[in-house]
Amino acid sequence: MENTLGLEIIEVVEQAAIASARLMGKGDKNEADRVAVEAMRERMNKIYMRGRIVIGEGERDEAPMLYIGEEVGICTQADAKTFCNPDELVEIDIAVDPCEGTNLCAYGQPGAMAVLAISEKGGLFAAPDFYMRKLAAPPAAKGHVDITKSATENLKILSECLDRSITELVVVVMERDRHNDLIKEIREAGARVQLISDGDVGAAINCGFAGTNIHALMGIGAAPEGVISAAAMRCLGGHFQGQLIYDPAVVKTGLIGENKEANVARLQEMGITDPDKVYNADELASGKDVLFAGTGITSGNLMKGVSFFKGGARSQTLVISSQSKTARFVDTIHMFDQPQVIQLH
Ligand code: VTB
């Protein structure tokens, strides 16, 4: 994919993060999400591309914008033929989470981000709005840890791969009742647990970098977020596996329906014949070229959140590309109305 597309994609996540950050701490998570969606869509529609949302805000009838199947980009507009050459254009699939961690943003907690992943058409797994059991770990453990093994076994493997004792490992787990046994097991195995209230995309990506002091993500979060995490981990060479959760006995709240058989039928309709399949990062983000971009809304381990100053704002974005094999930290000053002073530090 063209480099200019990469640059424009950075602006898409930056604009979403700035919009959400204005609502940081205001206690209104829906509004923080809504403005991020609007900003993301507006910027995307100015890009010379033919894009399709494969993971978004939900089905068309419940999500007015960035719904699954929505077409975005200049070249999807009705009069596109006058300014877009169809022969030149790559069709792009896009997975978005304009405000990943809406609660974190609404309550001014660390780790909210505007994120997306793109690939050529067909390169991202169109995950249903179900849950996903996830296992993320650093590149050194890729292919060695395994989601079908117990947490205890995986911690042993992780300690060998990272050449450190289990007591030196930190595992991030979302604080949910469904994880009580998992948390107990990790602690009993000797590792330390970092509980988070939300935001497992950031936690997974942290495993891809040395020096974050996060060595694994374990537990169950949302499936669409799993695909975005997988895209980043695929580019970073880290370990990521996901397994869809469709049984209401495993997760009692939220996204999945009460009827297990109906859930399996829905998966089958989507072409998923083996609902228990374990997907790895290369399957969830299988495209030839995959790109992840995320801008901090509130500060996290990897990126600072958006800060506003008189006449502008500053943002930090992480862009990871499988094509250029780079992880870039982009620090941007946005000038809204010609600020008098551009603050460097
Ligand atoms: C999960 C997690 C996300 O929301 O989807 C969570 O993957 C919702 O989980 O990162 P519950 O339904 O158990 O509350 C996030 O934390 C934020 O979008």
PDB file of N, CA and C and ligand atoms in Angstrom, residues 97 99-102 131 134 174 176 178 197-201 220-223 225-226 251 253-255, ligand 1:
ATOM      1  N   ASP A  97     -11.713   0.817  15.802  1.00  0.00           N
ATOM      2  CA  ASP A  97     -12.266   1.002  17.138  1.00  0.00           C
ATOM      3  C   ASP A  97     -11.933   2.450  17.504  1.00  0.00           C
ATOM      4  N   CYS A  99     -12.816   4.638  19.644  1.00  0.00           N
ATOM      5  CA  CYS A  99     -12.488   4.965  21.040  1.00  0.00           C
ATOM      6  C   CYS A  99     -12.400   3.648  21.792  1.00  0.00           C
ATOM      7  N   GLU A 100     -11.222   3.044  21.745  1.00  0.00           N
ATOM      8  CA  GLU A 100     -11.013   1.748  22.427  1.00  0.00           C
ATOM      9  C   GLU A 100     -10.828   2.054  23.918  1.00  0.00           C
ATOM     10  N   GLY A 101     -11.807   1.645  24.717  1.00  0.00           N
ATOM     11  CA  GLY A 101     -11.782   1.984  26.134  1.00  0.00           C
ATOM     12  C   GLY A 101     -12.598   3.247  26.389  1.00  0.00           C
ATOM     13  N   THR A 102     -13.863   3.212  26.000  1.00  0.00           N
ATOM     14  CA  THR A 102     -14.713   4.404  26.175  1.00  0.00           C
ATOM     15  C   THR A 102     -14.825   4.786  27.661  1.00  0.00           C
ATOM     16  N   TYR A 131     -17.352 -12.706  21.993  1.00  0.00           N
ATOM     17  CA  TYR A 131     -16.127 -12.593  22.798  1.00  0.00           C
ATOM     18  C   TYR A 131     -15.043 -13.484  22.216  1.00  0.00           C
ATOM     19  N   LYS A 134      -8.130 -14.820  24.596  1.00  0.00           N
ATOM     20  CA  LYS A 134      -6.931 -14.276  23.955  1.00  0.00           C
ATOM     21  C   LYS A 134      -5.673 -14.663  24.724  1.00  0.00           C
ATOM     22  N   MET A 174      -8.120  -8.710  32.337  1.00  0.00           N
ATOM     23  CA  MET A 174      -9.225  -7.782  32.584  1.00  0.00           C
ATOM     24  C   MET A 174      -9.961  -8.200  33.851  1.00  0.00           C
ATOM     25  N   ARG A 176     -12.691  -9.086  35.639  1.00  0.00           N
ATOM     26  CA  ARG A 176     -14.068  -9.552  35.422  1.00  0.00           C
ATOM     27  C   ARG A 176     -14.255 -10.828  36.236  1.00  0.00           C
ATOM     28  N   ARG A 178     -15.529 -13.491  35.361  1.00  0.00           N
ATOM     29  CA  ARG A 178     -15.201 -14.691  34.577  1.00  0.00           C
ATOM     30  C   ARG A 178     -13.721 -15.066  34.666  1.00  0.00           C
ATOM     31  N   SER A 197      -9.305  -2.486  33.981  1.00  0.00           N
ATOM     32  CA  SER A 197     -10.775  -2.434  33.921  1.00  0.00           C
ATOM     33  C   SER A 197     -11.248  -2.566  32.485  1.00  0.00           C
ATOM     34  N   ASP A 198     -10.437  -2.121  31.532  1.00  0.00           N
ATOM     35  CA  ASP A 198     -10.800  -2.111  30.118  1.00  0.00           C
ATOM     36  C   ASP A 198      -9.539  -1.987  29.273  1.00  0.00           C
ATOM     37  N   GLY A 199      -9.717  -2.191  27.958  1.00  0.00           N
ATOM     38  CA  GLY A 199      -8.632  -1.865  27.028  1.00  0.00           C
ATOM     39  C   GLY A 199      -7.622  -2.984  26.816  1.00  0.00           C
ATOM     40  N   ASP A 200      -8.095  -4.136  26.328  1.00  0.00           N
ATOM     41  CA  ASP A 200      -7.116  -5.222  26.157  1.00  0.00           C
ATOM     42  C   ASP A 200      -6.331  -5.128  24.840  1.00  0.00           C
ATOM     43  N   VAL A 201      -6.674  -4.201  23.952  1.00  0.00           N
ATOM     44  CA  VAL A 201      -5.856  -4.016  22.744  1.00  0.00           C
ATOM     45  C   VAL A 201      -4.482  -3.473  23.160  1.00  0.00           C
ATOM     46  N   ILE A 220     -10.529 -13.281  28.519  1.00  0.00           N
ATOM     47  CA  ILE A 220     -11.557 -13.131  27.482  1.00  0.00           C
ATOM     48  C   ILE A 220     -11.966 -11.660  27.343  1.00  0.00           C
ATOM     49  N   GLY A 221     -11.866 -11.158  26.101  1.00  0.00           N
ATOM     50  CA  GLY A 221     -12.338  -9.802  25.791  1.00  0.00           C
ATOM     51  C   GLY A 221     -13.163  -9.874  24.518  1.00  0.00           C
ATOM     52  N   ALA A 222     -13.414  -8.731  23.921  1.00  0.00           N
ATOM     53  CA  ALA A 222     -14.276  -8.727  22.731  1.00  0.00           C
ATOM     54  C   ALA A 222     -13.511  -9.228  21.496  1.00  0.00           C
ATOM     55  N   ALA A 223     -14.236  -9.932  20.616  1.00  0.00           N
ATOM     56  CA  ALA A 223     -13.601 -10.519  19.423  1.00  0.00           C
ATOM     57  C   ALA A 223     -13.121  -9.466  18.419  1.00  0.00           C
ATOM     58  N   GLU A 225     -12.008  -6.491  18.841  1.00  0.00           N
ATOM     59  CA  GLU A 225     -10.757  -5.923  19.360  1.00  0.00           C
ATOM     60  C   GLU A 225      -9.607  -6.921  19.203  1.00  0.00           C
ATOM     61  N   GLY A 226      -9.953  -8.206  19.248  1.00  0.00           N
ATOM     62  CA  GLY A 226      -8.935  -9.251  19.082  1.00  0.00           C
ATOM     63  C   GLY A 226      -8.296  -9.190  17.702  1.00  0.00           C
ATOM     64  N   VAL A 251     -19.346 -16.759  29.188  1.00  0.00           N
ATOM     65  CA  VAL A 251     -19.482 -15.322  29.450  1.00  0.00           C
ATOM     66  C   VAL A 251     -20.966 -15.030  29.533  1.00  0.00           C
ATOM     67  N   THR A 253     -22.524 -12.145  30.301  1.00  0.00           N
ATOM     68  CA  THR A 253     -23.056 -10.804  30.012  1.00  0.00           C
ATOM     69  C   THR A 253     -22.714 -10.359  28.603  1.00  0.00           C
ATOM     70  N   GLY A 254     -23.295  -9.267  28.212  1.00  0.00           N
ATOM     71  CA  GLY A 254     -22.805  -8.520  27.062  1.00  0.00           C
ATOM     72  C   GLY A 254     -23.162  -9.055  25.704  1.00  0.00           C
ATOM     73  N   LEU A 255     -22.121  -9.330  24.922  1.00  0.00           N
ATOM     74  CA  LEU A 255     -22.281  -9.417  23.480  1.00  0.00           C
ATOM     75  C   LEU A 255     -22.959 -10.673  22.957  1.00  0.00           C
TER      76      LEU A 255
HETATM   77  C1  VTB B   1     -13.724  -5.844  26.025  1.00  0.00           C
HETATM   78  C2  VTB B   1     -12.289  -5.464  25.714  1.00  0.00           C
HETATM   79  C3  VTB B   1     -12.182  -4.015  25.309  1.00  0.00           C
HETATM   80  O1  VTB B   1     -14.262  -3.572  26.477  1.00  0.00           O
HETATM   81  O2  VTB B   1     -14.451  -5.763  24.871  1.00  0.00           O
HETATM   82  C4  VTB B   1     -14.357  -4.880  27.001  1.00  0.00           C
HETATM   83  O3  VTB B   1     -11.821  -6.275  24.652  1.00  0.00           O
HETATM   84  C5  VTB B   1     -15.824  -5.210  27.284  1.00  0.00           C
HETATM   85  O4  VTB B   1     -15.850  -6.375  28.017  1.00  0.00           O
HETATM   86  O5  VTB B   1     -10.834  -3.635  25.248  1.00  0.00           O
HETATM   87  P1  VTB B   1     -17.100  -6.703  28.948  1.00  0.00           P
HETATM   88  O6  VTB B   1     -18.265  -6.910  28.040  1.00  0.00           O
HETATM   89  O7  VTB B   1     -16.704  -7.914  29.687  1.00  0.00           O
HETATM   90  O8  VTB B   1     -17.292  -5.505  29.846  1.00  0.00           O
HETATM   91  C6  VTB B   1     -12.943  -3.128  26.297  1.00  0.00           C
HETATM   92  O9  VTB B   1     -12.268  -3.161  27.551  1.00  0.00           O
HETATM   93  C7  VTB B   1     -12.974  -1.675  25.796  1.00  0.00           C
HETATM   94  O10 VTB B   1     -13.585  -1.613  24.549  1.00  0.00           O
END
